Every structure is written in structure tokens, then in C-alpha cells.
């Protein structure tokens, strides 16, 4: 099946979660199953998107414990049984086909980036679905915080930091962060709004000087696109669900499948479900 | 070492978290290490108490996944490496000696209830520390919600319900709940205050008629003490960290160690750390 970038009706929607005629989560997954490789930011507004990582059963405990020990970057929202291809987060979906693009890893090296992974699936694969900061973007927008990456029709910027996660067995690696430019007068608002959603990364882990967390050049993200700061904007960094992917690269399990950065799994769960208080 | 109930200076403190000359967490653990078997409610006010369950490494994945799939009763706050006897929640403590009383389980049957487990420890034991509703009692008290079990100098009431947890591998079992009588006009306050602390069970799972969740007789709790309702009080039920213990009974791992109900591990972490927003 060939993949194209056509059929991305809401990729640049400026206010995720707002009203409109954007497709729902089932329609989004059908489009990805049919071949779209579009980034998922702005798709199915109001519905939670998640990171995916599948590892063989004999690595599953270390991955689950790694996530437990690093809940800011790795909030686990569901785990399948070995070989399982569905999730309670979207019971009708097939985890092997319904994402825009996947990454296949062998010994920690990127081996392929296919549009589906049916042929590569294994009966011993355990799949982890991990919260994504896209989930709190509607809350930021509702609070008046502009979303520069959507204004600029780009994927969010993601960076590998110099902060090491707490290791678990064979799993170790650095924390990855997403960055959003926030007008300085809205820093408190952004922290307060996202702090109420700990299941999807919660409050920022850092604001301001990128060098303080080992980021040399904001213009050269490790994943996603560079996003321009406007005058008065401060870079704000949230723990990112790509962190397990960085741990796969560092820890080198013999086999793993992940989503491609920015190409998430769209669930049937409303974003508000992850709001506390 | 013999265990007595002496040395429980703050067991009936009416306002956990309030000021006073109550002992800190290190003093509490020293008292338990020295022989006190007192229930821990009211000890070291302001510091988080946690449930403990230790299982052999080959059961650890199922326990961790069971907790992930049932976060209301089983919020995991730390997991040790195999054989580990310390935790980041209280680095100076020894998990084998510093609780008032333990339960030792063989094939799901209670085999002993000793005051320490040094002699029974195994190099393959993985220990899970799980959030406890004692943590939100200070917040209830601060909001003006009376704590009847402390007023009556009793352990909190705990009941096995007819609600089954989502199973994980070999781990399965019913949800256990704690019950607190709440004056009817404060039901909303109690739900709001505890809903902000999802890491320690969060909002109630049920209020009112106990039969609706399979509890036949409030006067006969499965764990802890019966607590009297005052006129106008409604029984309010929160998911309880004794749930993994009920799962041990149902799932029958060959070996397990838990805390004795109401005799928790007292950590160095302030209760406020688990408050969201």
C-alpha cells in the first residue's frame, strides 16, 4: 500500500478541541489505514492521541517499569496482552495498520519506516500506549495560549536532553522533551493548565534557556520541525512520549516497533478524561 | 523480637497533617523497627504512608501490569529492583523491618504475621509501594470533613467488593475499598478534595448503599475496624491499596509478603507531593 500526505483535512487546525466539521477518531484512523502518512496534530480534535511502542514479551517488564519510574515522559495509558492488536482506548482499531507511519527497530537501529506493520507483527509483542502532549493543547488554546506550531503548520519540535531517565533493568536513556513557544506573560497559565493533566505529561519540566537541559540549537530539533518563536515568546519544554523511543535507541532491544514521531495513534477517548480537578 | 502496641503517641491524632509535636517519619519507623505493632493512621502526620507487596521476580510483571490496569486501587509510587530492601521514598529505611507488621503468604494463604521479615527475605523479591488513602486525610480534615475513624480511635474500615479488577496475566481479584462516614452536606467537598490526588486513589468510587457494591454488612469489615456512622452521615467508599493483597489471595502466587492492613510503610515524602493542581 502506498502512502501519501493527501487527506489531511485538519492538520493545521488552530484550535484543537474546538467545534467544526473535522473528522472523528474513526475517520482519522480509516484515512491512515487507507494510506495517509500525515502528522496527526490537529486531527480528530478533542480525542486523545497516544505514543506507541511494541517490544517482545521478555522486554515488557523493563519497559513497563521504565515507564513507572519516569511517569512525566512515559505516562502509560494502556498495555496489551502479548500479541494483542487492539486496545481498550479504541476497541475497533487495529494497532498494526491504523497509524500514519511506524518505525521498526532492530538492535536499537532504525530498520524501516513503513505505513503498516501487519507483516512484521509477532505473537510475543506487547504494545504500550503512552500519553501525548497533543492532549493538553486544547486546554492551552482554551486558556488563550497560542500554539505556534499549528499557526505555522508544522509538527511540534522535540529534543533529546542531557537529563537521564531513571533506568529499569535493561532500559535506559535520556529524557526527550517537546517545545512550545509561550508568550512570557502566559507562562504561569501554561504551567497551571497542563499541571492539571498529569496523565499526559503534566506541567513543563523547564522554561527558558535551552542549554540548561542540554539543547544546543532550538533550530535543529531531534524530531519534528523547527518552530519559530515570536517576539516575547519563551521556549517551554514538556516531557515527551518519544522518550521510550530514545530509550530503545540507547538500550538496543533486539526488536521493537514504534509510531513515527508526530504520527500518533488516535484513540476514542476524549481529552477531558485526562483532566484532574 | 517481640511486638507490642506501646509507643503509639499519635495514633488518634484528630487532624493528620496539622502542627504538633508528633514524631516524624524516621522516628515512626524506628518505633516499628523496635517492636511497636500499632496501626499507622495518625503517625508522622503530613508524610505519605504506602501499601507494600513483595512478590518473586517471575510474578512482578503481572503485578505491575495489574496495577497499571487498575490505577484507582493500585497507584504504584515505587518499585524496587529484585532483592532490593530500600526505596527512593525513604532512602534510609529498611523495607524488611520498618513496618509495624507484615503478612507472609504461601500459595495465596496467610502463613504468618510477623513483626519483621528479614529471615524470610529472598533475593528475587520485587517490592511494590502503592499509594494509600491515609495520604488524603489531611486534605479532608483541612476542608472540614470529619474523620470518624480517628475520632473513634479505630483503624479505617475496609471491604472486599463484588467489582472485579481488570486482570493481568495470572493476577486477578476483586476491588477492595476503604469507607469513611461523611456528613451528607460534605459529600461534594470530599469528592472534590480527594479527586485532586489521583496518585493516592483519587475520588470516591461509590457513596451510599453498600449493597450496590456487594457489601452486605458495614458492621463487619473484611479488614480494619468497624466505624460508627453519626446521624446524617453517608458511607463513602474509596478504592483501597489492600486490593493487591486480595489479588494475592485470589491468584495464589507461591510466595508473597505484604504489610498487615492498616500497618503501612511510612515514607519521607510529604503528602502534598501527590496533590494535583
JSON list of C-alpha atoms in Angstrom, two decimals, chain B residues 156-267:
[
{"chain": "B", "resi": 156, "resn": "UNK", "atom": "CA", "xyz": [-10.31, 2.61, 58.86]},
{"chain": "B", "resi": 157, "resn": "UNK", "atom": "CA", "xyz": [-12.93, 0.07, 57.66]},
{"chain": "B", "resi": 158, "resn": "UNK", "atom": "CA", "xyz": [-12.05, -1.92, 54.51]},
{"chain": "B", "resi": 159, "resn": "UNK", "atom": "CA", "xyz": [-14.33, -4.21, 52.49]},
{"chain": "B", "resi": 160, "resn": "UNK", "atom": "CA", "xyz": [-13.99, -6.62, 49.59]},
{"chain": "B", "resi": 161, "resn": "UNK", "atom": "CA", "xyz": [-16.47, -5.58, 46.86]},
{"chain": "B", "resi": 162, "resn": "UNK", "atom": "CA", "xyz": [-18.17, -7.51, 44.07]},
{"chain": "B", "resi": 163, "resn": "UNK", "atom": "CA", "xyz": [-16.37, -5.39, 41.47]},
{"chain": "B", "resi": 164, "resn": "UNK", "atom": "CA", "xyz": [-13.66, -7.37, 39.71]},
{"chain": "B", "resi": 165, "resn": "UNK", "atom": "CA", "xyz": [-10.41, -5.65, 38.77]},
{"chain": "B", "resi": 166, "resn": "UNK", "atom": "CA", "xyz": [-9.19, -5.87, 35.17]},
{"chain": "B", "resi": 167, "resn": "UNK", "atom": "CA", "xyz": [-6.93, -8.96, 35.26]},
{"chain": "B", "resi": 168, "resn": "UNK", "atom": "CA", "xyz": [-3.29, -9.05, 34.14]},
{"chain": "B", "resi": 169, "resn": "UNK", "atom": "CA", "xyz": [-1.72, -12.41, 33.32]},
{"chain": "B", "resi": 170, "resn": "UNK", "atom": "CA", "xyz": [-2.04, -14.56, 36.43]},
{"chain": "B", "resi": 171, "resn": "UNK", "atom": "CA", "xyz": [-3.17, -11.66, 38.65]},
{"chain": "B", "resi": 172, "resn": "UNK", "atom": "CA", "xyz": [-6.89, -11.20, 39.20]},
{"chain": "B", "resi": 173, "resn": "UNK", "atom": "CA", "xyz": [-9.22, -10.38, 42.07]},
{"chain": "B", "resi": 174, "resn": "UNK", "atom": "CA", "xyz": [-11.91, -8.06, 43.46]},
{"chain": "B", "resi": 175, "resn": "UNK", "atom": "CA", "xyz": [-11.52, -4.38, 44.26]},
{"chain": "B", "resi": 176, "resn": "UNK", "atom": "CA", "xyz": [-11.15, -3.58, 47.97]},
{"chain": "B", "resi": 177, "resn": "UNK", "atom": "CA", "xyz": [-12.46, -0.25, 49.27]},
{"chain": "B", "resi": 178, "resn": "UNK", "atom": "CA", "xyz": [-11.95, 1.84, 52.39]},
{"chain": "B", "resi": 179, "resn": "UNK", "atom": "CA", "xyz": [-15.03, 3.51, 53.91]},
{"chain": "B", "resi": 180, "resn": "UNK", "atom": "CA", "xyz": [-15.33, 6.82, 55.68]},
{"chain": "B", "resi": 181, "resn": "UNK", "atom": "CA", "xyz": [-18.61, 8.21, 57.03]},
{"chain": "B", "resi": 182, "resn": "UNK", "atom": "CA", "xyz": [-19.14, 11.70, 55.57]},
{"chain": "B", "resi": 183, "resn": "UNK", "atom": "CA", "xyz": [-21.89, 14.15, 56.57]},
{"chain": "B", "resi": 184, "resn": "UNK", "atom": "CA", "xyz": [-24.27, 14.37, 53.63]},
{"chain": "B", "resi": 185, "resn": "UNK", "atom": "CA", "xyz": [-23.71, 18.10, 53.09]},
{"chain": "B", "resi": 186, "resn": "UNK", "atom": "CA", "xyz": [-19.95, 17.47, 52.70]},
{"chain": "B", "resi": 187, "resn": "UNK", "atom": "CA", "xyz": [-20.15, 14.72, 50.04]},
{"chain": "B", "resi": 188, "resn": "UNK", "atom": "CA", "xyz": [-19.24, 17.10, 47.24]},
{"chain": "B", "resi": 189, "resn": "UNK", "atom": "CA", "xyz": [-16.34, 18.55, 49.21]},
{"chain": "B", "resi": 190, "resn": "UNK", "atom": "CA", "xyz": [-14.96, 15.08, 49.96]},
{"chain": "B", "resi": 191, "resn": "UNK", "atom": "CA", "xyz": [-15.16, 14.08, 46.29]},
{"chain": "B", "resi": 192, "resn": "UNK", "atom": "CA", "xyz": [-13.56, 17.30, 45.07]},
{"chain": "B", "resi": 193, "resn": "UNK", "atom": "CA", "xyz": [-10.71, 17.29, 47.59]},
{"chain": "B", "resi": 194, "resn": "UNK", "atom": "CA", "xyz": [-9.72, 13.65, 47.02]},
{"chain": "B", "resi": 195, "resn": "UNK", "atom": "CA", "xyz": [-10.25, 13.88, 43.25]},
{"chain": "B", "resi": 196, "resn": "UNK", "atom": "CA", "xyz": [-7.22, 16.17, 43.19]},
{"chain": "B", "resi": 197, "resn": "UNK", "atom": "CA", "xyz": [-4.99, 13.34, 44.50]},
{"chain": "B", "resi": 198, "resn": "UNK", "atom": "CA", "xyz": [-5.19, 10.59, 41.86]},
{"chain": "B", "resi": 199, "resn": "UNK", "atom": "CA", "xyz": [-1.86, 9.07, 42.96]},
{"chain": "B", "resi": 200, "resn": "UNK", "atom": "CA", "xyz": [-3.49, 8.09, 46.26]},
{"chain": "B", "resi": 201, "resn": "UNK", "atom": "CA", "xyz": [-6.79, 6.65, 44.96]},
{"chain": "B", "resi": 202, "resn": "UNK", "atom": "CA", "xyz": [-8.48, 9.91, 43.93]},
{"chain": "B", "resi": 203, "resn": "UNK", "atom": "CA", "xyz": [-12.23, 10.50, 44.13]},
{"chain": "B", "resi": 204, "resn": "UNK", "atom": "CA", "xyz": [-14.63, 8.01, 45.75]},
{"chain": "B", "resi": 205, "resn": "UNK", "atom": "CA", "xyz": [-15.75, 5.01, 43.68]},
{"chain": "B", "resi": 206, "resn": "UNK", "atom": "CA", "xyz": [-19.14, 4.88, 45.42]},
{"chain": "B", "resi": 207, "resn": "UNK", "atom": "CA", "xyz": [-21.30, 6.70, 48.00]},
{"chain": "B", "resi": 208, "resn": "UNK", "atom": "CA", "xyz": [-24.39, 5.43, 49.76]},
{"chain": "B", "resi": 209, "resn": "UNK", "atom": "CA", "xyz": [-25.97, 1.97, 49.72]},
{"chain": "B", "resi": 210, "resn": "UNK", "atom": "CA", "xyz": [-23.18, -0.54, 50.45]},
{"chain": "B", "resi": 211, "resn": "UNK", "atom": "CA", "xyz": [-25.15, -3.36, 48.81]},
{"chain": "B", "resi": 212, "resn": "UNK", "atom": "CA", "xyz": [-24.65, -1.68, 45.43]},
{"chain": "B", "resi": 213, "resn": "UNK", "atom": "CA", "xyz": [-21.01, -2.76, 45.53]},
{"chain": "B", "resi": 214, "resn": "UNK", "atom": "CA", "xyz": [-21.59, -6.10, 47.20]},
{"chain": "B", "resi": 215, "resn": "UNK", "atom": "CA", "xyz": [-21.06, -5.13, 50.84]},
{"chain": "B", "resi": 216, "resn": "UNK", "atom": "CA", "xyz": [-23.65, -6.94, 52.96]},
{"chain": "B", "resi": 217, "resn": "UNK", "atom": "CA", "xyz": [-22.85, -5.51, 56.40]},
{"chain": "B", "resi": 218, "resn": "UNK", "atom": "CA", "xyz": [-20.97, -2.28, 57.13]},
{"chain": "B", "resi": 219, "resn": "UNK", "atom": "CA", "xyz": [-20.51, -3.52, 60.69]},
{"chain": "B", "resi": 220, "resn": "UNK", "atom": "CA", "xyz": [-18.37, -6.45, 59.54]},
{"chain": "B", "resi": 221, "resn": "UNK", "atom": "CA", "xyz": [-15.42, -5.09, 57.55]},
{"chain": "B", "resi": 222, "resn": "UNK", "atom": "CA", "xyz": [-13.06, -7.57, 55.87]},
{"chain": "B", "resi": 223, "resn": "UNK", "atom": "CA", "xyz": [-10.05, -5.59, 57.13]},
{"chain": "B", "resi": 224, "resn": "UNK", "atom": "CA", "xyz": [-9.65, -2.91, 59.80]},
{"chain": "B", "resi": 225, "resn": "UNK", "atom": "CA", "xyz": [-12.29, -1.93, 62.34]},
{"chain": "B", "resi": 226, "resn": "UNK", "atom": "CA", "xyz": [-16.00, -1.18, 62.14]},
{"chain": "B", "resi": 227, "resn": "UNK", "atom": "CA", "xyz": [-16.54, 2.59, 62.34]},
{"chain": "B", "resi": 228, "resn": "UNK", "atom": "CA", "xyz": [-19.83, 4.09, 63.51]},
{"chain": "B", "resi": 229, "resn": "UNK", "atom": "CA", "xyz": [-21.82, 6.47, 61.31]},
{"chain": "B", "resi": 230, "resn": "UNK", "atom": "CA", "xyz": [-23.27, 9.51, 63.06]},
{"chain": "B", "resi": 231, "resn": "UNK", "atom": "CA", "xyz": [-26.75, 10.81, 62.24]},
{"chain": "B", "resi": 232, "resn": "UNK", "atom": "CA", "xyz": [-26.65, 12.41, 58.78]},
{"chain": "B", "resi": 233, "resn": "UNK", "atom": "CA", "xyz": [-23.51, 10.54, 57.74]},
{"chain": "B", "resi": 234, "resn": "UNK", "atom": "CA", "xyz": [-23.34, 8.70, 54.40]},
{"chain": "B", "resi": 235, "resn": "UNK", "atom": "CA", "xyz": [-20.83, 5.88, 53.86]},
{"chain": "B", "resi": 236, "resn": "UNK", "atom": "CA", "xyz": [-18.29, 6.92, 51.20]},
{"chain": "B", "resi": 237, "resn": "UNK", "atom": "CA", "xyz": [-16.05, 4.35, 49.56]},
{"chain": "B", "resi": 238, "resn": "UNK", "atom": "CA", "xyz": [-12.60, 4.87, 48.07]},
{"chain": "B", "resi": 239, "resn": "UNK", "atom": "CA", "xyz": [-10.55, 2.31, 46.13]},
{"chain": "B", "resi": 240, "resn": "UNK", "atom": "CA", "xyz": [-8.04, 0.79, 48.56]},
{"chain": "B", "resi": 241, "resn": "UNK", "atom": "CA", "xyz": [-4.43, -0.31, 48.35]},
{"chain": "B", "resi": 242, "resn": "UNK", "atom": "CA", "xyz": [-5.30, -3.59, 50.06]},
{"chain": "B", "resi": 243, "resn": "UNK", "atom": "CA", "xyz": [-6.64, -4.64, 46.63]},
{"chain": "B", "resi": 244, "resn": "UNK", "atom": "CA", "xyz": [-3.30, -6.26, 45.63]},
{"chain": "B", "resi": 245, "resn": "UNK", "atom": "CA", "xyz": [-3.49, -8.29, 48.83]},
{"chain": "B", "resi": 246, "resn": "UNK", "atom": "CA", "xyz": [-6.94, -9.55, 47.83]},
{"chain": "B", "resi": 247, "resn": "UNK", "atom": "CA", "xyz": [-5.50, -10.37, 44.39]},
{"chain": "B", "resi": 248, "resn": "UNK", "atom": "CA", "xyz": [-2.75, -12.38, 46.08]},
{"chain": "B", "resi": 249, "resn": "UNK", "atom": "CA", "xyz": [-5.41, -14.37, 47.90]},
{"chain": "B", "resi": 250, "resn": "UNK", "atom": "CA", "xyz": [-7.32, -14.94, 44.65]},
{"chain": "B", "resi": 251, "resn": "UNK", "atom": "CA", "xyz": [-4.34, -15.53, 42.34]},
{"chain": "B", "resi": 252, "resn": "UNK", "atom": "CA", "xyz": [-2.23, -17.65, 44.69]},
{"chain": "B", "resi": 253, "resn": "UNK", "atom": "CA", "xyz": [1.39, -16.84, 43.83]},
{"chain": "B", "resi": 254, "resn": "UNK", "atom": "CA", "xyz": [3.71, -19.36, 45.52]},
{"chain": "B", "resi": 255, "resn": "UNK", "atom": "CA", "xyz": [5.10, -16.66, 47.83]},
{"chain": "B", "resi": 256, "resn": "UNK", "atom": "CA", "xyz": [4.36, -13.06, 48.75]},
{"chain": "B", "resi": 257, "resn": "UNK", "atom": "CA", "xyz": [4.90, -10.60, 51.58]},
{"chain": "B", "resi": 258, "resn": "UNK", "atom": "CA", "xyz": [2.57, -7.68, 52.28]},
{"chain": "B", "resi": 259, "resn": "UNK", "atom": "CA", "xyz": [2.07, -5.14, 55.04]},
{"chain": "B", "resi": 260, "resn": "UNK", "atom": "CA", "xyz": [-0.61, -6.01, 57.57]},
{"chain": "B", "resi": 261, "resn": "UNK", "atom": "CA", "xyz": [-3.79, -3.98, 56.88]},
{"chain": "B", "resi": 262, "resn": "UNK", "atom": "CA", "xyz": [-3.61, -0.55, 58.49]},
{"chain": "B", "resi": 263, "resn": "UNK", "atom": "CA", "xyz": [0.08, -1.08, 59.33]},
{"chain": "B", "resi": 264, "resn": "UNK", "atom": "CA", "xyz": [1.62, 0.88, 56.48]},
{"chain": "B", "resi": 265, "resn": "UNK", "atom": "CA", "xyz": [5.12, 1.86, 55.45]},
{"chain": "B", "resi": 266, "resn": "UNK", "atom": "CA", "xyz": [5.74, 5.48, 56.50]},
{"chain": "B", "resi": 267, "resn": "UNK", "atom": "CA", "xyz": [7.75, 7.35, 53.85]}
]
